[in-house]
Short mmCIF file of N, CA and C in Angstrom, two decimals:
data_model
loop_
_atom_site.label_atom_id
_atom_site.label_comp_id
_atom_site.label_asym_id
_atom_site.label_seq_id
_atom_site.Cartn_x
_atom_site.Cartn_y
_atom_site.Cartn_z
N MET A 61 -20.75 3.91 -2.39
CA MET A 61 -19.74 2.89 -2.33
C MET A 61 -18.42 3.38 -2.82
N THR A 62 -17.36 3.00 -2.23
CA THR A 62 -16.02 3.42 -2.57
C THR A 62 -15.58 2.58 -3.84
N GLN A 63 -15.05 3.30 -4.81
CA GLN A 63 -14.55 2.58 -6.01
C GLN A 63 -13.18 2.21 -5.72
N ALA A 64 -12.74 0.99 -6.06
CA ALA A 64 -11.41 0.55 -5.82
C ALA A 64 -10.99 -0.29 -7.06
N THR A 65 -9.71 -0.04 -7.48
CA THR A 65 -9.20 -0.76 -8.55
C THR A 65 -8.63 -2.05 -8.12
N SER A 66 -8.34 -2.97 -9.01
CA SER A 66 -7.74 -4.24 -8.72
C SER A 66 -6.39 -4.11 -7.91
N PRO A 67 -5.48 -3.21 -8.25
CA PRO A 67 -4.28 -3.13 -7.48
C PRO A 67 -4.55 -2.75 -6.01
N LEU A 68 -5.58 -1.91 -5.78
CA LEU A 68 -5.92 -1.62 -4.38
C LEU A 68 -6.46 -2.81 -3.64
N ILE A 69 -7.28 -3.59 -4.30
CA ILE A 69 -7.83 -4.82 -3.71
C ILE A 69 -6.65 -5.76 -3.44
N ASP A 70 -5.70 -5.90 -4.35
CA ASP A 70 -4.52 -6.76 -4.14
C ASP A 70 -3.75 -6.31 -2.89
N LEU A 71 -3.59 -5.02 -2.70
CA LEU A 71 -2.86 -4.51 -1.53
C LEU A 71 -3.69 -4.83 -0.29
N LEU A 72 -5.03 -4.64 -0.31
CA LEU A 72 -5.86 -4.96 0.83
C LEU A 72 -5.74 -6.43 1.22
N THR A 73 -5.70 -7.32 0.13
CA THR A 73 -5.57 -8.75 0.38
C THR A 73 -4.18 -9.04 1.10
N GLN A 74 -3.16 -8.38 0.70
CA GLN A 74 -1.87 -8.58 1.30
C GLN A 74 -1.90 -8.08 2.77
N ILE A 75 -2.47 -6.95 3.01
CA ILE A 75 -2.58 -6.43 4.39
C ILE A 75 -3.39 -7.36 5.26
N ASN A 76 -4.51 -7.89 4.70
CA ASN A 76 -5.33 -8.81 5.42
C ASN A 76 -4.61 -10.10 5.76
N ALA A 77 -3.63 -10.49 4.93
CA ALA A 77 -2.85 -11.66 5.14
C ALA A 77 -1.69 -11.38 6.20
N GLY A 78 -1.57 -10.15 6.60
CA GLY A 78 -0.54 -9.83 7.65
C GLY A 78 0.64 -9.10 7.15
N ILE A 79 0.72 -8.84 5.87
CA ILE A 79 1.90 -8.08 5.34
C ILE A 79 1.66 -6.64 5.67
N ILE A 80 2.55 -6.04 6.47
CA ILE A 80 2.38 -4.61 6.80
C ILE A 80 3.60 -3.84 6.39
N ILE A 81 4.72 -4.42 5.98
CA ILE A 81 5.88 -3.70 5.54
C ILE A 81 6.06 -4.03 4.10
N PHE A 82 6.21 -2.99 3.32
CA PHE A 82 6.39 -3.05 1.86
C PHE A 82 7.72 -2.42 1.48
N GLU A 83 8.53 -3.14 0.70
CA GLU A 83 9.79 -2.60 0.22
C GLU A 83 9.99 -3.09 -1.23
N PRO A 84 10.80 -2.33 -1.96
CA PRO A 84 11.06 -2.77 -3.34
C PRO A 84 12.00 -4.01 -3.24
N PHE A 85 11.72 -5.05 -4.09
CA PHE A 85 12.59 -6.28 -4.11
C PHE A 85 12.58 -6.78 -5.52
N PRO A 86 13.81 -7.03 -5.99
CA PRO A 86 15.09 -6.75 -5.41
C PRO A 86 15.30 -5.23 -5.35
N ARG A 87 16.29 -4.83 -4.65
CA ARG A 87 16.58 -3.37 -4.49
C ARG A 87 17.41 -2.85 -5.66
N THR A 88 16.81 -2.93 -6.87
CA THR A 88 17.43 -2.38 -8.09
C THR A 88 16.77 -1.00 -8.33
N SER A 89 17.42 -0.22 -9.19
CA SER A 89 16.86 1.11 -9.50
C SER A 89 15.53 0.92 -10.14
N ALA A 90 15.37 -0.07 -11.02
CA ALA A 90 14.07 -0.23 -11.73
C ALA A 90 12.99 -0.59 -10.72
N GLU A 91 13.27 -1.47 -9.80
CA GLU A 91 12.30 -1.85 -8.74
C GLU A 91 11.96 -0.67 -7.82
N LEU A 92 12.94 0.13 -7.52
CA LEU A 92 12.73 1.29 -6.69
C LEU A 92 11.77 2.24 -7.34
N VAL A 93 12.01 2.51 -8.66
CA VAL A 93 11.09 3.38 -9.39
C VAL A 93 9.71 2.80 -9.45
N ALA A 94 9.54 1.50 -9.72
CA ALA A 94 8.24 0.86 -9.76
C ALA A 94 7.56 0.88 -8.39
N PHE A 95 8.34 0.80 -7.26
CA PHE A 95 7.80 0.80 -5.93
C PHE A 95 7.12 2.13 -5.58
N GLN A 96 7.50 3.20 -6.33
CA GLN A 96 6.76 4.47 -5.99
C GLN A 96 5.28 4.36 -6.21
N GLU A 97 4.84 3.60 -7.19
CA GLU A 97 3.42 3.44 -7.45
C GLU A 97 2.80 2.64 -6.40
N THR A 98 3.46 1.65 -5.79
CA THR A 98 2.92 0.91 -4.68
C THR A 98 2.63 1.85 -3.50
N VAL A 99 3.61 2.73 -3.20
CA VAL A 99 3.48 3.68 -2.16
C VAL A 99 2.29 4.60 -2.38
N ARG A 100 2.22 5.03 -3.62
CA ARG A 100 1.07 5.92 -3.98
C ARG A 100 -0.26 5.21 -3.72
N ARG A 101 -0.32 3.96 -4.08
CA ARG A 101 -1.58 3.20 -3.80
C ARG A 101 -1.85 2.99 -2.31
N LEU A 102 -0.83 2.74 -1.58
CA LEU A 102 -1.00 2.58 -0.10
C LEU A 102 -1.48 3.93 0.46
N GLN A 103 -0.98 5.03 0.01
CA GLN A 103 -1.38 6.30 0.46
C GLN A 103 -2.83 6.62 0.07
N GLU A 104 -3.24 6.08 -1.13
CA GLU A 104 -4.62 6.24 -1.56
C GLU A 104 -5.56 5.45 -0.66
N LEU A 105 -5.09 4.19 -0.29
CA LEU A 105 -5.92 3.42 0.66
C LEU A 105 -6.10 4.13 1.97
N GLU A 106 -5.05 4.83 2.49
CA GLU A 106 -5.23 5.63 3.70
C GLU A 106 -6.17 6.78 3.46
N HIS A 107 -6.04 7.43 2.35
CA HIS A 107 -6.82 8.64 2.03
C HIS A 107 -8.31 8.22 1.97
N LEU A 108 -8.60 7.04 1.38
CA LEU A 108 -10.00 6.55 1.21
C LEU A 108 -10.53 6.01 2.56
N GLY A 109 -9.71 5.92 3.52
CA GLY A 109 -10.22 5.39 4.82
C GLY A 109 -10.25 3.88 4.88
N LEU A 110 -9.46 3.19 4.08
CA LEU A 110 -9.50 1.75 3.99
C LEU A 110 -8.45 1.09 4.92
N VAL A 111 -7.42 1.83 5.14
CA VAL A 111 -6.36 1.39 6.12
C VAL A 111 -6.15 2.49 7.14
N ARG A 112 -5.63 2.17 8.35
CA ARG A 112 -5.57 3.15 9.41
C ARG A 112 -4.50 4.21 9.16
N ARG A 113 -3.24 3.76 8.97
CA ARG A 113 -2.14 4.70 8.92
C ARG A 113 -1.03 4.09 8.05
N VAL A 114 -0.46 4.93 7.16
CA VAL A 114 0.66 4.50 6.37
C VAL A 114 1.89 5.42 6.67
N PHE A 115 2.93 4.80 7.11
CA PHE A 115 4.22 5.50 7.33
C PHE A 115 5.14 5.18 6.14
N THR A 116 5.91 6.16 5.71
CA THR A 116 6.85 5.96 4.61
C THR A 116 8.23 6.41 5.07
N GLN A 117 9.20 5.87 4.37
CA GLN A 117 10.62 6.29 4.51
C GLN A 117 11.12 6.70 3.20
N VAL A 118 11.76 7.86 3.14
CA VAL A 118 12.30 8.40 1.86
C VAL A 118 13.82 8.35 1.87
N ARG A 119 14.40 7.98 0.77
CA ARG A 119 15.86 7.98 0.62
C ARG A 119 16.22 8.84 -0.59
N ASN A 120 17.23 9.69 -0.37
CA ASN A 120 17.72 10.50 -1.48
C ASN A 120 18.81 9.80 -2.21
N ILE A 121 18.62 9.59 -3.51
CA ILE A 121 19.57 8.91 -4.34
C ILE A 121 19.89 9.81 -5.52
N ALA A 122 21.15 10.25 -5.61
CA ALA A 122 21.59 11.11 -6.69
C ALA A 122 20.72 12.34 -6.82
N GLY A 123 20.38 12.96 -5.74
CA GLY A 123 19.65 14.20 -5.67
C GLY A 123 18.11 14.03 -5.86
N GLN A 124 17.69 12.80 -5.91
CA GLN A 124 16.21 12.52 -6.10
C GLN A 124 15.70 11.71 -4.91
N ASP A 125 14.51 12.15 -4.40
CA ASP A 125 13.90 11.46 -3.31
C ASP A 125 13.04 10.29 -3.79
N TYR A 126 13.26 9.13 -3.17
CA TYR A 126 12.41 7.92 -3.48
C TYR A 126 11.94 7.30 -2.18
N TYR A 127 10.68 6.85 -2.21
CA TYR A 127 10.24 6.04 -1.11
C TYR A 127 10.91 4.68 -1.20
N ASP A 128 11.46 4.19 -0.10
CA ASP A 128 12.09 2.88 -0.11
C ASP A 128 11.52 1.95 0.94
N LEU A 129 10.51 2.42 1.66
CA LEU A 129 9.79 1.58 2.63
C LEU A 129 8.42 2.21 2.95
N ALA A 130 7.46 1.35 3.08
CA ALA A 130 6.14 1.79 3.57
C ALA A 130 5.68 0.77 4.59
N MET A 131 5.04 1.26 5.64
CA MET A 131 4.47 0.42 6.66
C MET A 131 3.06 0.80 7.00
N VAL A 132 2.19 -0.22 7.03
CA VAL A 132 0.76 0.03 7.40
C VAL A 132 0.63 -0.31 8.88
N GLN A 133 0.26 0.70 9.61
CA GLN A 133 0.01 0.52 11.10
C GLN A 133 -1.45 0.54 11.36
N GLY A 134 -1.85 -0.53 12.15
CA GLY A 134 -3.25 -0.57 12.51
C GLY A 134 -4.09 -1.37 11.60
N GLY A 135 -3.55 -1.85 10.48
CA GLY A 135 -4.30 -2.67 9.53
C GLY A 135 -5.45 -2.01 8.85
N MET A 136 -6.41 -2.79 8.39
CA MET A 136 -7.54 -2.27 7.62
C MET A 136 -8.61 -1.68 8.57
N THR A 137 -9.32 -0.71 8.10
CA THR A 137 -10.50 -0.23 8.82
C THR A 137 -11.65 -1.15 8.58
N ALA A 138 -12.80 -0.92 9.24
CA ALA A 138 -14.00 -1.74 8.97
C ALA A 138 -14.41 -1.59 7.52
N GLU A 139 -14.32 -0.39 7.02
CA GLU A 139 -14.69 -0.09 5.59
C GLU A 139 -13.74 -0.90 4.69
N GLY A 140 -12.47 -0.96 4.97
CA GLY A 140 -11.53 -1.75 4.17
C GLY A 140 -11.83 -3.20 4.22
N GLU A 141 -12.20 -3.75 5.36
CA GLU A 141 -12.56 -5.14 5.52
C GLU A 141 -13.86 -5.43 4.73
N ARG A 142 -14.80 -4.51 4.81
CA ARG A 142 -16.09 -4.72 4.03
C ARG A 142 -15.82 -4.71 2.55
N LEU A 143 -15.00 -3.79 2.08
CA LEU A 143 -14.70 -3.70 0.65
C LEU A 143 -13.97 -4.95 0.15
N LEU A 144 -13.02 -5.45 0.93
CA LEU A 144 -12.33 -6.66 0.58
C LEU A 144 -13.28 -7.84 0.51
N ALA A 145 -14.10 -7.97 1.52
CA ALA A 145 -15.07 -9.10 1.51
C ALA A 145 -15.99 -9.03 0.31
N GLU A 146 -16.38 -7.82 -0.06
CA GLU A 146 -17.33 -7.61 -1.16
C GLU A 146 -16.66 -8.03 -2.47
N HIS A 147 -15.35 -7.76 -2.62
CA HIS A 147 -14.61 -8.08 -3.90
C HIS A 147 -14.08 -9.54 -3.90
N THR A 148 -13.94 -10.17 -2.77
CA THR A 148 -13.36 -11.50 -2.79
C THR A 148 -14.51 -12.55 -2.43
N GLY A 149 -15.66 -12.12 -2.26
CA GLY A 149 -16.75 -13.03 -1.98
C GLY A 149 -16.73 -13.57 -0.54
N GLY A 150 -15.95 -12.89 0.33
CA GLY A 150 -15.84 -13.29 1.73
C GLY A 150 -16.96 -12.70 2.47
#
């Protein structure tokens, strides 16, 4: 069985609800920095085979690269759907 933390389940729940584009909001420097963790988790979902494909956009700000957009293409895999149902009682 794939181990998933609550933030990963939260992201799967959002994807299941139709949210496929993720951006920092509001677009402040603090939110941009915090958003890097969201992108890391989305990439982990892809690596675990729970979502089909994650595309990212990187922006260079003051010589530092930051993800400022992530998009999930193709939604959840069957394994992602199974895991979400298992954790949400669906």
